[in-house]
mmCIF file of C-alpha atoms in Angstrom:
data_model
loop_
_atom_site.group_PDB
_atom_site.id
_atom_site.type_symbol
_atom_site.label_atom_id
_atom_site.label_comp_id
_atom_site.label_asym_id
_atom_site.label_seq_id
_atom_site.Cartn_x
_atom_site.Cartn_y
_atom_site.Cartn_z
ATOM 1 C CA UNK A 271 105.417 182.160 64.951
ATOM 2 C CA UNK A 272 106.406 179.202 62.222
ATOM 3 C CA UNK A 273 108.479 176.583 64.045
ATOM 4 C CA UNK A 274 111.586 176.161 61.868
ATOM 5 C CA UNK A 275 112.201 172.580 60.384
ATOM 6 C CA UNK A 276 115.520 171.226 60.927
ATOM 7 C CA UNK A 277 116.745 168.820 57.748
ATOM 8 C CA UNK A 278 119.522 166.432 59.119
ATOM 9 C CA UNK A 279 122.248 165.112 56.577
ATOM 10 C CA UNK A 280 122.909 161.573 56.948
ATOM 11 C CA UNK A 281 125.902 161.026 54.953
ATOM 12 C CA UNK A 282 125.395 157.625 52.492
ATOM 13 C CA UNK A 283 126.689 154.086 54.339
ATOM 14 C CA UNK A 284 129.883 153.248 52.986
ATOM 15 C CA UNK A 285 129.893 149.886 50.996
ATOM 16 C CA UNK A 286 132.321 147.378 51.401
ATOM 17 C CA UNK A 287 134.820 147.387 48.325
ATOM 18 C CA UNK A 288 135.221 143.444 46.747
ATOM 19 C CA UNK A 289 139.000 143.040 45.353
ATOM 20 C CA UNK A 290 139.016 143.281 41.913
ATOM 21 C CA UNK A 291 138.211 140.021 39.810
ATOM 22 C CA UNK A 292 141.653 138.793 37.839
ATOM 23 C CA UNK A 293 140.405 138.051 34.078
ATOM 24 C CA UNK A 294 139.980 134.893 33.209
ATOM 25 C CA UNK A 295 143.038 132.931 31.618
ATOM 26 C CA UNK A 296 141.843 131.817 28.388
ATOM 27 C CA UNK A 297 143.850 128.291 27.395
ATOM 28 C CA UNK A 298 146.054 128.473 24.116
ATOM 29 C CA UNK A 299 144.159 126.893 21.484
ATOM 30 C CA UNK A 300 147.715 126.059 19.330
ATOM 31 C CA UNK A 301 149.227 122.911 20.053
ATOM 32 C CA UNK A 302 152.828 122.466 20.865
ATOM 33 C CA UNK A 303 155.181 121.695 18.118
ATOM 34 C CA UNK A 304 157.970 121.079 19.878
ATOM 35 C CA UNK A 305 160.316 117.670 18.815
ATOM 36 C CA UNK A 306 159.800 114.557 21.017
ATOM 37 C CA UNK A 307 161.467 114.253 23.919
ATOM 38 C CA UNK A 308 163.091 111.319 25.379
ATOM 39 C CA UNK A 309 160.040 109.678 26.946
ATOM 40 C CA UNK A 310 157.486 109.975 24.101
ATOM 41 C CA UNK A 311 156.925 107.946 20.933
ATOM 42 C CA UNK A 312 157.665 109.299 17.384
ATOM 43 C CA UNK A 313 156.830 108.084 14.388
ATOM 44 C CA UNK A 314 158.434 110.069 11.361
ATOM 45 C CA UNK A 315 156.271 110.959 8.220
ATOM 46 C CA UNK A 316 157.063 111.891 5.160
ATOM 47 C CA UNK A 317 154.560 113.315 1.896
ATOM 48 C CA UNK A 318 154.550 115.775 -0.965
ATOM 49 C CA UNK A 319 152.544 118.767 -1.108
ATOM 50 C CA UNK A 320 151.377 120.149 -4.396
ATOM 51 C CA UNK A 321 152.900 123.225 -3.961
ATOM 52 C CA UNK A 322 155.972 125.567 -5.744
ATOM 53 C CA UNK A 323 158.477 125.384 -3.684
ATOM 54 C CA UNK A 324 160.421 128.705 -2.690
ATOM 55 C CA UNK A 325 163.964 129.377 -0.827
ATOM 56 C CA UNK A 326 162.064 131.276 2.291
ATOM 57 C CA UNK A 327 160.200 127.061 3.158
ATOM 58 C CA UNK A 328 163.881 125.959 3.891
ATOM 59 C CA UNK A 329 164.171 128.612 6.227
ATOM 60 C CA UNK A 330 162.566 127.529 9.636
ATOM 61 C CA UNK A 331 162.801 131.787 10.729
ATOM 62 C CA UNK A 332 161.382 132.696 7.585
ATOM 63 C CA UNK A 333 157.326 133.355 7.947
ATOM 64 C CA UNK A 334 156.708 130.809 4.757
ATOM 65 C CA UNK A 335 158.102 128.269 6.933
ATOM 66 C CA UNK A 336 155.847 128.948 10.031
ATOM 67 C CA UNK A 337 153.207 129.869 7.969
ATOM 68 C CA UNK A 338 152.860 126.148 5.941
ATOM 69 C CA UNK A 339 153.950 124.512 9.379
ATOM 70 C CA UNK A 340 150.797 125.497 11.124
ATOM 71 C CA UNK A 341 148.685 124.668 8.744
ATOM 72 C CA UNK A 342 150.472 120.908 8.048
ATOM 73 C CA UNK A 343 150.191 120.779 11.659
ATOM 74 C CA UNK A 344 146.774 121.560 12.229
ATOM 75 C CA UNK A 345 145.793 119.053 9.849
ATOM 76 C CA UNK A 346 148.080 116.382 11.031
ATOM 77 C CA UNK A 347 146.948 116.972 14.930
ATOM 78 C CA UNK A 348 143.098 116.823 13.849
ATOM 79 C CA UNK A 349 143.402 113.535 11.293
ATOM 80 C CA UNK A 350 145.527 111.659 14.105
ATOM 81 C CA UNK A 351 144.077 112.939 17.152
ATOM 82 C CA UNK A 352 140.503 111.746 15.666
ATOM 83 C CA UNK A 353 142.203 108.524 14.634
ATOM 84 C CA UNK A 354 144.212 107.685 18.220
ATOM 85 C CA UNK A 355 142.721 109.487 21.029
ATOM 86 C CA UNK A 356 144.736 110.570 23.786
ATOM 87 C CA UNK A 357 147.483 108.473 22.909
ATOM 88 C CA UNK A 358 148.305 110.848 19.986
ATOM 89 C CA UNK A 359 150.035 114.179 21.038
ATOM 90 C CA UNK A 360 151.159 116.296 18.391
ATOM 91 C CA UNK A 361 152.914 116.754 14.960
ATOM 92 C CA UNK A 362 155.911 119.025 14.283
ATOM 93 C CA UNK A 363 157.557 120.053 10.705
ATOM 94 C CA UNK A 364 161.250 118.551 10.775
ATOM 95 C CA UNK A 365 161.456 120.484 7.134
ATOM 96 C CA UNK A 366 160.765 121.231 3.731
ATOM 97 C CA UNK A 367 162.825 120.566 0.562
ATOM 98 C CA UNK A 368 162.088 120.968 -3.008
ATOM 99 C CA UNK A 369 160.106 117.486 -4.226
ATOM 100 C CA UNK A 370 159.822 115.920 -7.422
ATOM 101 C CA UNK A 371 157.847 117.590 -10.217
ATOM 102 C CA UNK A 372 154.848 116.139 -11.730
ATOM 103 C CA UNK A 373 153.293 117.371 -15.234
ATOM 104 C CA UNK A 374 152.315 120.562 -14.899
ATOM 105 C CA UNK A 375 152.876 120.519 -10.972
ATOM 106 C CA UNK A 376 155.547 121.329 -8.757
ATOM 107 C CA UNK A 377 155.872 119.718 -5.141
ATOM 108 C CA UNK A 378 157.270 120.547 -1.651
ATOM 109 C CA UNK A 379 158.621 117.326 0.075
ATOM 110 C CA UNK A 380 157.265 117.511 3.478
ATOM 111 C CA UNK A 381 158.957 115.799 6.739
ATOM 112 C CA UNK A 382 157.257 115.709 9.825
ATOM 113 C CA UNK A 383 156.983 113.697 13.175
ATOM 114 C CA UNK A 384 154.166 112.263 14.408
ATOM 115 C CA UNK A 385 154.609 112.220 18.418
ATOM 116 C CA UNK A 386 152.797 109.724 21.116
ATOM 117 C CA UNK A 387 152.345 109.380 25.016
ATOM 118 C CA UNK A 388 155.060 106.825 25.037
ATOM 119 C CA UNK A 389 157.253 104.671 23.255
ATOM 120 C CA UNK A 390 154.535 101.047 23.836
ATOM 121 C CA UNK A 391 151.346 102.956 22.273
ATOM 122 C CA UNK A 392 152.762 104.408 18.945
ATOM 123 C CA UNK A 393 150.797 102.422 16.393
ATOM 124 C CA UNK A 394 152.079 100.210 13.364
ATOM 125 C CA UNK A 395 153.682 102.576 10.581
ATOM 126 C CA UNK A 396 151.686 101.367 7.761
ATOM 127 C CA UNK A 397 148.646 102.364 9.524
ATOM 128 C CA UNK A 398 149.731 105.738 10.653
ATOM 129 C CA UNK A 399 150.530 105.864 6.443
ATOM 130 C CA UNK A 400 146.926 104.269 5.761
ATOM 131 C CA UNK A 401 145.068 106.996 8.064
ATOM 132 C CA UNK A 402 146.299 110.189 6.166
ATOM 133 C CA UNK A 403 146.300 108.121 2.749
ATOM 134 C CA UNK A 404 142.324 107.616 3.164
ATOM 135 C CA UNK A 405 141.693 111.219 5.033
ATOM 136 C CA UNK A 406 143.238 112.457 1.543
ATOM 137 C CA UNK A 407 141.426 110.328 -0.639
ATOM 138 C CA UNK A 408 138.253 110.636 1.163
ATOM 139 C CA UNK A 409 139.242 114.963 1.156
ATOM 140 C CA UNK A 410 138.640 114.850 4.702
ATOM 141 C CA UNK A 411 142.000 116.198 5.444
ATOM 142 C CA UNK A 412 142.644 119.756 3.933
ATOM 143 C CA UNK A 413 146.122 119.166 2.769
ATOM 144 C CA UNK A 414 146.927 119.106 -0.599
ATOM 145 C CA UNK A 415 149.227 116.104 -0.459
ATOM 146 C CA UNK A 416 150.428 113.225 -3.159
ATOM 147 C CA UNK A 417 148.256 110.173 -1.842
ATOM 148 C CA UNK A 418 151.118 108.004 -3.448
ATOM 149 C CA UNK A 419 154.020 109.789 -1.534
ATOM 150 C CA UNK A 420 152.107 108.985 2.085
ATOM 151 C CA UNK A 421 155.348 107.013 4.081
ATOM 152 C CA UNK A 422 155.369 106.441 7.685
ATOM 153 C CA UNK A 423 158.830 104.753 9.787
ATOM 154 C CA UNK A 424 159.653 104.338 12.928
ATOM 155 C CA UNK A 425 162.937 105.099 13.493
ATOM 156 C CA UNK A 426 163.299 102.837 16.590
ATOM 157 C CA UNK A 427 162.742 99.767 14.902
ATOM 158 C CA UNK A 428 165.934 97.737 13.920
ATOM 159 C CA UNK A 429 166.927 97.250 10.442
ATOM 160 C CA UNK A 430 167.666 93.686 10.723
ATOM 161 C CA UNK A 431 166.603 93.333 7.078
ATOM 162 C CA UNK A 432 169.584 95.601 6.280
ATOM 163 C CA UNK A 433 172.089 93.447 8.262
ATOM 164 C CA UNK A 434 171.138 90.014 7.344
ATOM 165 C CA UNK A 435 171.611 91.319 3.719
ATOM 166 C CA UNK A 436 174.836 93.135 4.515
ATOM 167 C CA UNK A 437 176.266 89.637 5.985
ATOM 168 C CA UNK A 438 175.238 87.768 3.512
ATOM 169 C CA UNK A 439 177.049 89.667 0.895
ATOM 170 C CA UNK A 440 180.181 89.941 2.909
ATOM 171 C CA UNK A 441 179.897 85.660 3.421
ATOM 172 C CA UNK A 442 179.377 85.450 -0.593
ATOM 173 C CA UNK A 443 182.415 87.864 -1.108
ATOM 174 C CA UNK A 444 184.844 86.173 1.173
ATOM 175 C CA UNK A 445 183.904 82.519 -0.231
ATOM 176 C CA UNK A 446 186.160 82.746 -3.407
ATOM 177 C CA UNK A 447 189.062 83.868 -1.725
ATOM 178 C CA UNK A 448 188.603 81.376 1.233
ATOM 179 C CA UNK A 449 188.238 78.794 -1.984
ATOM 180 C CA UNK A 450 191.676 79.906 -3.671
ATOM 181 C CA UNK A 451 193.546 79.852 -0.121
ATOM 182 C CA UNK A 452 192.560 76.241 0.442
ATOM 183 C CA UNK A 453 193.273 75.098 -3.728
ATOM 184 C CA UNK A 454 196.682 76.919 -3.979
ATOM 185 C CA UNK A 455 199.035 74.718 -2.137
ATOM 186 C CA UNK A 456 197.449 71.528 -3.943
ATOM 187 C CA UNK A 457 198.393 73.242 -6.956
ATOM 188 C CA UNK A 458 201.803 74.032 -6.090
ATOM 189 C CA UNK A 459 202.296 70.423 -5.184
ATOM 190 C CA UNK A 460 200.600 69.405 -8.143
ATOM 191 C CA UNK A 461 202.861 71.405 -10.347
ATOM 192 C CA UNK A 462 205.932 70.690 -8.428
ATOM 193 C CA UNK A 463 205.142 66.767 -9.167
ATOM 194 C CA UNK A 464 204.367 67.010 -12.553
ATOM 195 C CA UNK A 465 207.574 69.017 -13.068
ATOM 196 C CA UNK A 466 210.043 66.519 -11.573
ATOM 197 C CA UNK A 467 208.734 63.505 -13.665
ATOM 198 C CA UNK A 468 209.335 65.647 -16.970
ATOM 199 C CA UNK A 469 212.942 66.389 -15.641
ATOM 200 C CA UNK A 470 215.626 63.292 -17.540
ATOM 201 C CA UNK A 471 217.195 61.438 -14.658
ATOM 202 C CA UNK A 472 221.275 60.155 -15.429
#
């Protein structure tokens, strides 16, 4: 007689389960455009675009709007953030308005602001102007902007130009009448001297 072979099951080894893996958090690659805020630096800038200007870029909801703002934007954040460093943070469209029209070309007037770490490291006005003026020139900037229409301020600074003018004009406009106060009397007296000796005495 065959001996019968006996096949034992052994049921498979249970492997522990790892958690599942979260996916990775990939960083936004578009830079804030939100307005200064109390503690940064701002420089404002101001340019023409060649470009037709339509109702919708007046419209900060409209998709023309957010459409040319990115891409003004972008090109601001990569000229100045080449050009400053880290002390540069970011650019953000204030508006658009119709510009002036040159032959054959119609303009968009651009105003932006050009926003820093902190009020002591936003750089000298004319050179922010002088960095987009040669990134144009040189067409390493891909904006389509009037080289001559490049104009950085900084609204912080005081207009004591404007003042010492406005002064002066107010000193030159009170001098006359301060002039005629002081001469009228004398010529009162005057008058009132010369008209007694004319009067006959009896």
């Amino acid at each position: 007689t065959g001996t019968a072979q006996t096949t034992s099951t052994r049921a498979p080894t249970a492997r522990p389960t790892s958690p599942p893996v979260p996916p990775a958090t990939v960083p936004s690659t578009s830079a804030s455009t939100n307005p200064p805020s109390g503690d940064e630096g701002v420089l404002t800038l101001n340019f023409r675009l060649f470009r037709t200007f339509t109702e919708p870029l007046a419209n900060q909801s409209s998709n023309e709007f957010k459409q040319l703002s990115q891409n003004v934007t972008t090109e601001l954040n990569r000229v100045y953030g080449n050009a400053f460093g880290r002390r540069y943070r970011r650019s953000n469209v204030a508006r658009f308005s119709r510009g002036s029209s040159f032959p054959r070309a119609d303009t968009v007037q651009v105003e932006t602001n050009l926003i820093f770490q902190n009020k002591t490291v936003v750089p000298n006005a004319d050179q922010a102007a002088t960095v987009l003026r040669q990134s144009i020139n040189n067409s390493t900037a891909n904006l389509d902007a009037v080289p001559g229409s490049i104009n950085a301020e900084n609204p912080n600074t005081p207009t004591t130009t404007t003042i010492s003018a406005t002064t002066s004009g107010a000193m030159a406009t009170n001098k006359p009448q301060e002039v005629i106060t002081f001469l009228f009397p004398l010529i009162l007296v005057i008058y009132s001297l010369s008209t007694d000796m004319k009067l006959p005495h009896f």
